C-alpha cells in the first residue's frame, strides 16, 4: 500500500464504520506485563463505530504475563520477509512463528468484518505503526501485525496519532 499522510489516514478513520483495534487500548489486560493500556482518547475517537478488538500476541497463544519481545535485525516488514526475527529480549528465545501467526489472525479478523482502518498500540513489536522495538531500542517503523495489515491495504493509525 502507498504511504498515506496523517490527514488522509485520519479522514479514513472518520469515514470508517468498523475499526480493528488493539484490545489493550480498549481496557483488555492483555499486555506482556499483564496490564491494559486503556485510552480515553481512543475511546473518544472510536465513539459510534463498530469495533473489532484483536490482540495478536495472546491470539497466537502467548500468555499473560509474558516475557517482553523485541524484533532483531529489522522491523515488521523484514520479519514477514524472513529477514528478521521476533525474540524474547532477555533470553533470545525465538517467537517469530507466534508473531507471524498473530498477525495473520488479525488480518483474518479484518477481512471477516470488512475492516479498512485499524487503530493500533504504538511501539509494540506487533502493533507499533510509527515506531517499534528493534535491537534494543525504539526505531521508526512497523511491528509485525501493523506491517501485515498495511501490506494488505488497511489504513493503520497509532493511538498516539488520534
Ligand atoms: S499492543 Fe497489540 S499485541 Fe500488545 S497487548 Fe496490545 S493488542 Fe496485544
PDB file of C-alpha atoms and ligand atoms in Angstrom:
ATOM      1  CA  UNK A   1       0.000   0.000   0.000  1.00  0.00           C
ATOM      2  CA  UNK A   2       1.237   3.505  -0.767  1.00  0.00           C
ATOM      3  CA  UNK A   3       2.022   5.655   2.255  1.00  0.00           C
ATOM      4  CA  UNK A   4      -0.862   7.936   3.222  1.00  0.00           C
ATOM      5  CA  UNK A   5      -0.451  11.234   5.024  1.00  0.00           C
ATOM      6  CA  UNK A   6      -1.710  11.519   8.579  1.00  0.00           C
ATOM      7  CA  UNK A   7      -4.563  13.726   7.349  1.00  0.00           C
ATOM      8  CA  UNK A   8      -5.597  11.036   4.858  1.00  0.00           C
ATOM      9  CA  UNK A   9      -5.462   8.320   7.494  1.00  0.00           C
ATOM     10  CA  UNK A  10      -7.498  10.394   9.956  1.00  0.00           C
ATOM     11  CA  UNK A  11     -10.068  11.047   7.228  1.00  0.00           C
ATOM     12  CA  UNK A  12     -10.268   7.305   6.562  1.00  0.00           C
ATOM     13  CA  UNK A  13     -10.905   6.730  10.267  1.00  0.00           C
ATOM     14  CA  UNK A  14     -13.685   9.330  10.331  1.00  0.00           C
ATOM     15  CA  UNK A  15     -15.404   7.601   7.413  1.00  0.00           C
ATOM     16  CA  UNK A  16     -14.937   4.044   8.703  1.00  0.00           C
ATOM     17  CA  UNK A  17     -17.949   2.231  10.122  1.00  0.00           C
ATOM     18  CA  UNK A  18     -15.946  -0.667  11.539  1.00  0.00           C
ATOM     19  CA  UNK A  19     -12.432  -0.408  13.021  1.00  0.00           C
ATOM     20  CA  UNK A  20      -9.919  -3.035  14.116  1.00  0.00           C
ATOM     21  CA  UNK A  21      -8.381  -2.025  17.467  1.00  0.00           C
ATOM     22  CA  UNK A  22      -5.564  -3.301  19.687  1.00  0.00           C
ATOM     23  CA  UNK A  23      -7.506  -4.910  22.536  1.00  0.00           C
ATOM     24  CA  UNK A  24      -5.227  -3.397  25.210  1.00  0.00           C
ATOM     25  CA  UNK A  25      -6.360   0.089  24.155  1.00  0.00           C
ATOM     26  CA  UNK A  26      -9.932  -0.908  24.974  1.00  0.00           C
ATOM     27  CA  UNK A  27      -9.050  -1.944  28.522  1.00  0.00           C
ATOM     28  CA  UNK A  28      -8.183  -5.598  27.951  1.00  0.00           C
ATOM     29  CA  UNK A  29      -5.355  -6.581  30.342  1.00  0.00           C
ATOM     30  CA  UNK A  30      -3.504  -8.478  27.611  1.00  0.00           C
ATOM     31  CA  UNK A  31      -0.133  -6.712  27.575  1.00  0.00           C
ATOM     32  CA  UNK A  32       3.099  -8.571  28.257  1.00  0.00           C
ATOM     33  CA  UNK A  33       3.112  -7.085  31.776  1.00  0.00           C
ATOM     34  CA  UNK A  34      -0.454  -8.195  32.487  1.00  0.00           C
ATOM     35  CA  UNK A  35      -1.812  -4.660  32.242  1.00  0.00           C
ATOM     36  CA  UNK A  36      -4.079  -2.830  29.834  1.00  0.00           C
ATOM     37  CA  UNK A  37      -3.420   0.479  28.131  1.00  0.00           C
ATOM     38  CA  UNK A  38      -6.938   1.830  28.050  1.00  0.00           C
ATOM     39  CA  UNK A  39      -7.128   5.215  26.406  1.00  0.00           C
ATOM     40  CA  UNK A  40      -9.922   7.756  26.670  1.00  0.00           C
ATOM     41  CA  UNK A  41      -8.502   9.448  23.556  1.00  0.00           C
ATOM     42  CA  UNK A  42      -9.007   6.203  21.616  1.00  0.00           C
ATOM     43  CA  UNK A  43     -12.498   5.622  23.030  1.00  0.00           C
ATOM     44  CA  UNK A  44     -13.480   9.150  22.074  1.00  0.00           C
ATOM     45  CA  UNK A  45     -12.147   8.794  18.523  1.00  0.00           C
ATOM     46  CA  UNK A  46     -13.975   5.483  18.071  1.00  0.00           C
ATOM     47  CA  UNK A  47     -17.306   6.545  19.501  1.00  0.00           C
ATOM     48  CA  UNK A  48     -20.241   5.239  17.466  1.00  0.00           C
ATOM     49  CA  UNK A  49     -18.135   2.800  15.432  1.00  0.00           C
ATOM     50  CA  UNK A  50     -18.248  -0.971  15.409  1.00  0.00           C
ATOM     51  CA  UNK A  51     -15.043  -2.302  16.954  1.00  0.00           C
ATOM     52  CA  UNK A  52     -13.107  -5.476  16.237  1.00  0.00           C
ATOM     53  CA  UNK A  53     -10.669  -5.928  19.158  1.00  0.00           C
ATOM     54  CA  UNK A  54      -7.610  -8.071  18.487  1.00  0.00           C
ATOM     55  CA  UNK A  55      -4.501  -8.955  20.461  1.00  0.00           C
ATOM     56  CA  UNK A  56      -2.120 -10.652  18.033  1.00  0.00           C
ATOM     57  CA  UNK A  57       0.219 -11.945  20.735  1.00  0.00           C
ATOM     58  CA  UNK A  58      -2.354 -13.581  23.008  1.00  0.00           C
ATOM     59  CA  UNK A  59      -4.264 -14.666  19.893  1.00  0.00           C
ATOM     60  CA  UNK A  60      -1.196 -16.641  18.882  1.00  0.00           C
ATOM     61  CA  UNK A  61      -1.118 -18.377  22.246  1.00  0.00           C
ATOM     62  CA  UNK A  62       1.435 -16.273  24.114  1.00  0.00           C
ATOM     63  CA  UNK A  63       0.419 -15.993  27.757  1.00  0.00           C
ATOM     64  CA  UNK A  64      -0.349 -13.115  30.121  1.00  0.00           C
ATOM     65  CA  UNK A  65       2.012 -12.015  31.510  1.00  0.00           C
ATOM     66  CA  UNK A  66       4.767 -12.991  29.079  1.00  0.00           C
ATOM     67  CA  UNK A  67       8.391 -12.022  28.597  1.00  0.00           C
ATOM     68  CA  UNK A  68       8.911  -8.827  26.596  1.00  0.00           C
ATOM     69  CA  UNK A  69       9.743  -9.460  22.954  1.00  0.00           C
ATOM     70  CA  UNK A  70      11.713  -7.291  20.565  1.00  0.00           C
ATOM     71  CA  UNK A  71      12.490  -7.570  16.878  1.00  0.00           C
ATOM     72  CA  UNK A  72      16.051  -8.413  15.857  1.00  0.00           C
ATOM     73  CA  UNK A  73      17.526  -7.473  12.519  1.00  0.00           C
ATOM     74  CA  UNK A  74      14.713  -5.295  11.212  1.00  0.00           C
ATOM     75  CA  UNK A  75      11.144  -4.065  11.586  1.00  0.00           C
ATOM     76  CA  UNK A  76       7.889  -5.934  10.917  1.00  0.00           C
ATOM     77  CA  UNK A  77       8.292  -5.952   7.134  1.00  0.00           C
ATOM     78  CA  UNK A  78      11.685  -7.657   7.483  1.00  0.00           C
ATOM     79  CA  UNK A  79      10.196 -10.255   9.854  1.00  0.00           C
ATOM     80  CA  UNK A  80       7.455 -11.023   7.309  1.00  0.00           C
ATOM     81  CA  UNK A  81      10.114 -11.321   4.599  1.00  0.00           C
ATOM     82  CA  UNK A  82      12.112 -13.794   6.686  1.00  0.00           C
ATOM     83  CA  UNK A  83      14.980 -11.345   7.141  1.00  0.00           C
ATOM     84  CA  UNK A  84      14.466 -10.518  10.840  1.00  0.00           C
ATOM     85  CA  UNK A  85      13.106 -12.283  13.909  1.00  0.00           C
ATOM     86  CA  UNK A  86      10.977 -11.688  17.000  1.00  0.00           C
ATOM     87  CA  UNK A  87      12.763 -12.876  20.130  1.00  0.00           C
ATOM     88  CA  UNK A  88      12.378 -12.707  23.895  1.00  0.00           C
ATOM     89  CA  UNK A  89      14.547  -9.701  24.747  1.00  0.00           C
ATOM     90  CA  UNK A  90      16.047 -11.264  27.883  1.00  0.00           C
ATOM     91  CA  UNK A  91      16.857 -14.737  26.543  1.00  0.00           C
ATOM     92  CA  UNK A  92      16.820 -14.599  22.755  1.00  0.00           C
ATOM     93  CA  UNK A  93      14.150 -17.343  22.552  1.00  0.00           C
ATOM     94  CA  UNK A  94      12.538 -17.221  19.138  1.00  0.00           C
ATOM     95  CA  UNK A  95       8.917 -16.044  18.905  1.00  0.00           C
ATOM     96  CA  UNK A  96       8.866 -15.319  15.182  1.00  0.00           C
ATOM     97  CA  UNK A  97       6.309 -18.018  14.340  1.00  0.00           C
ATOM     98  CA  UNK A  98       3.924 -16.760  17.032  1.00  0.00           C
ATOM     99  CA  UNK A  99       4.276 -13.153  15.898  1.00  0.00           C
ATOM    100  CA  UNK A 100       3.592 -14.069  12.281  1.00  0.00           C
ATOM    101  CA  UNK A 101       0.647 -16.230  13.284  1.00  0.00           C
ATOM    102  CA  UNK A 102      -0.809 -13.453  15.453  1.00  0.00           C
ATOM    103  CA  UNK A 103      -0.515 -11.025  12.559  1.00  0.00           C
ATOM    104  CA  UNK A 104      -2.280 -13.464  10.237  1.00  0.00           C
ATOM    105  CA  UNK A 105      -5.123 -13.894  12.739  1.00  0.00           C
ATOM    106  CA  UNK A 106      -5.541 -10.116  12.944  1.00  0.00           C
ATOM    107  CA  UNK A 107      -5.676  -9.871   9.144  1.00  0.00           C
ATOM    108  CA  UNK A 108      -8.194 -12.713   9.015  1.00  0.00           C
ATOM    109  CA  UNK A 109     -10.420 -10.856  11.523  1.00  0.00           C
ATOM    110  CA  UNK A 110     -10.072  -7.657   9.498  1.00  0.00           C
ATOM    111  CA  UNK A 111     -11.179  -9.433   6.326  1.00  0.00           C
ATOM    112  CA  UNK A 112     -14.054 -11.219   8.039  1.00  0.00           C
ATOM    113  CA  UNK A 113     -15.527  -7.949   9.290  1.00  0.00           C
ATOM    114  CA  UNK A 114     -14.716  -5.818   6.251  1.00  0.00           C
ATOM    115  CA  UNK A 115     -12.237  -3.641   8.132  1.00  0.00           C
ATOM    116  CA  UNK A 116     -10.413  -0.918   6.182  1.00  0.00           C
ATOM    117  CA  UNK A 117      -8.938   1.003   9.136  1.00  0.00           C
ATOM    118  CA  UNK A 118      -7.046  -0.125  12.247  1.00  0.00           C
ATOM    119  CA  UNK A 119      -6.021   1.750  15.394  1.00  0.00           C
ATOM    120  CA  UNK A 120      -3.042   0.025  16.998  1.00  0.00           C
ATOM    121  CA  UNK A 121      -0.927   0.495  20.109  1.00  0.00           C
ATOM    122  CA  UNK A 122       2.257   2.414  19.396  1.00  0.00           C
ATOM    123  CA  UNK A 123       5.748   0.902  19.850  1.00  0.00           C
ATOM    124  CA  UNK A 124       4.612  -2.700  20.359  1.00  0.00           C
ATOM    125  CA  UNK A 125       6.690  -5.202  18.341  1.00  0.00           C
ATOM    126  CA  UNK A 126       3.335  -6.444  16.992  1.00  0.00           C
ATOM    127  CA  UNK A 127       1.101  -3.373  16.882  1.00  0.00           C
ATOM    128  CA  UNK A 128       3.508  -0.407  16.635  1.00  0.00           C
ATOM    129  CA  UNK A 129       2.999   1.527  13.423  1.00  0.00           C
ATOM    130  CA  UNK A 130       5.228   4.604  13.689  1.00  0.00           C
ATOM    131  CA  UNK A 131       7.794   3.063  15.999  1.00  0.00           C
ATOM    132  CA  UNK A 132       8.681  -0.378  17.289  1.00  0.00           C
ATOM    133  CA  UNK A 133      11.311  -2.152  19.375  1.00  0.00           C
ATOM    134  CA  UNK A 134      14.269  -3.370  17.328  1.00  0.00           C
ATOM    135  CA  UNK A 135      17.715  -4.472  18.555  1.00  0.00           C
ATOM    136  CA  UNK A 136      17.390  -2.931  21.998  1.00  0.00           C
ATOM    137  CA  UNK A 137      15.841   0.409  21.062  1.00  0.00           C
ATOM    138  CA  UNK A 138      12.771   2.028  19.545  1.00  0.00           C
ATOM    139  CA  UNK A 139      13.166   2.698  15.842  1.00  0.00           C
ATOM    140  CA  UNK A 140      10.910   4.242  13.256  1.00  0.00           C
ATOM    141  CA  UNK A 141       8.820   1.585  11.513  1.00  0.00           C
ATOM    142  CA  UNK A 142       6.124  -1.017  11.991  1.00  0.00           C
ATOM    143  CA  UNK A 143       5.703  -4.063  14.142  1.00  0.00           C
ATOM    144  CA  UNK A 144       4.753  -7.393  12.570  1.00  0.00           C
ATOM    145  CA  UNK A 145       0.949  -7.062  12.682  1.00  0.00           C
ATOM    146  CA  UNK A 146       0.974  -3.420  11.611  1.00  0.00           C
ATOM    147  CA  UNK A 147       3.219  -4.355   8.679  1.00  0.00           C
ATOM    148  CA  UNK A 148       0.939  -7.172   7.523  1.00  0.00           C
ATOM    149  CA  UNK A 149      -2.226  -5.056   7.795  1.00  0.00           C
ATOM    150  CA  UNK A 150      -0.533  -2.196   5.931  1.00  0.00           C
ATOM    151  CA  UNK A 151       0.642  -4.539   3.170  1.00  0.00           C
ATOM    152  CA  UNK A 152      -2.947  -5.790   2.813  1.00  0.00           C
ATOM    153  CA  UNK A 153      -4.167  -2.241   2.110  1.00  0.00           C
ATOM    154  CA  UNK A 154      -5.576  -1.480   5.549  1.00  0.00           C
ATOM    155  CA  UNK A 155      -5.065   2.063   6.830  1.00  0.00           C
ATOM    156  CA  UNK A 156      -3.202   1.893  10.148  1.00  0.00           C
ATOM    157  CA  UNK A 157      -3.222   4.638  12.778  1.00  0.00           C
ATOM    158  CA  UNK A 158      -1.374   4.692  16.067  1.00  0.00           C
ATOM    159  CA  UNK A 159      -3.241   5.536  19.268  1.00  0.00           C
ATOM    160  CA  UNK A 160      -0.827   8.451  19.619  1.00  0.00           C
ATOM    161  CA  UNK A 161      -1.889   9.958  16.283  1.00  0.00           C
ATOM    162  CA  UNK A 162      -5.541  10.387  17.284  1.00  0.00           C
TER     163      UNK A 162
HETATM  164  S1  LIG B   1      -0.003  -3.932  21.781  1.00  0.00           S
HETATM  165 FE1  LIG B   1      -1.015  -5.445  20.469  1.00  0.00          FE
HETATM  166  S2  LIG B   1      -0.009  -7.389  20.973  1.00  0.00           S
HETATM  167 FE2  LIG B   1       0.494  -5.945  22.612  1.00  0.00          FE
HETATM  168  S3  LIG B   1      -1.059  -6.296  24.185  1.00  0.00           S
HETATM  169 FE3  LIG B   1      -1.818  -4.640  22.877  1.00  0.00          FE
HETATM  170  S4  LIG B   1      -3.069  -5.693  21.362  1.00  0.00           S
HETATM  171 FE4  LIG B   1      -1.795  -7.262  22.313  1.00  0.00          FE
END
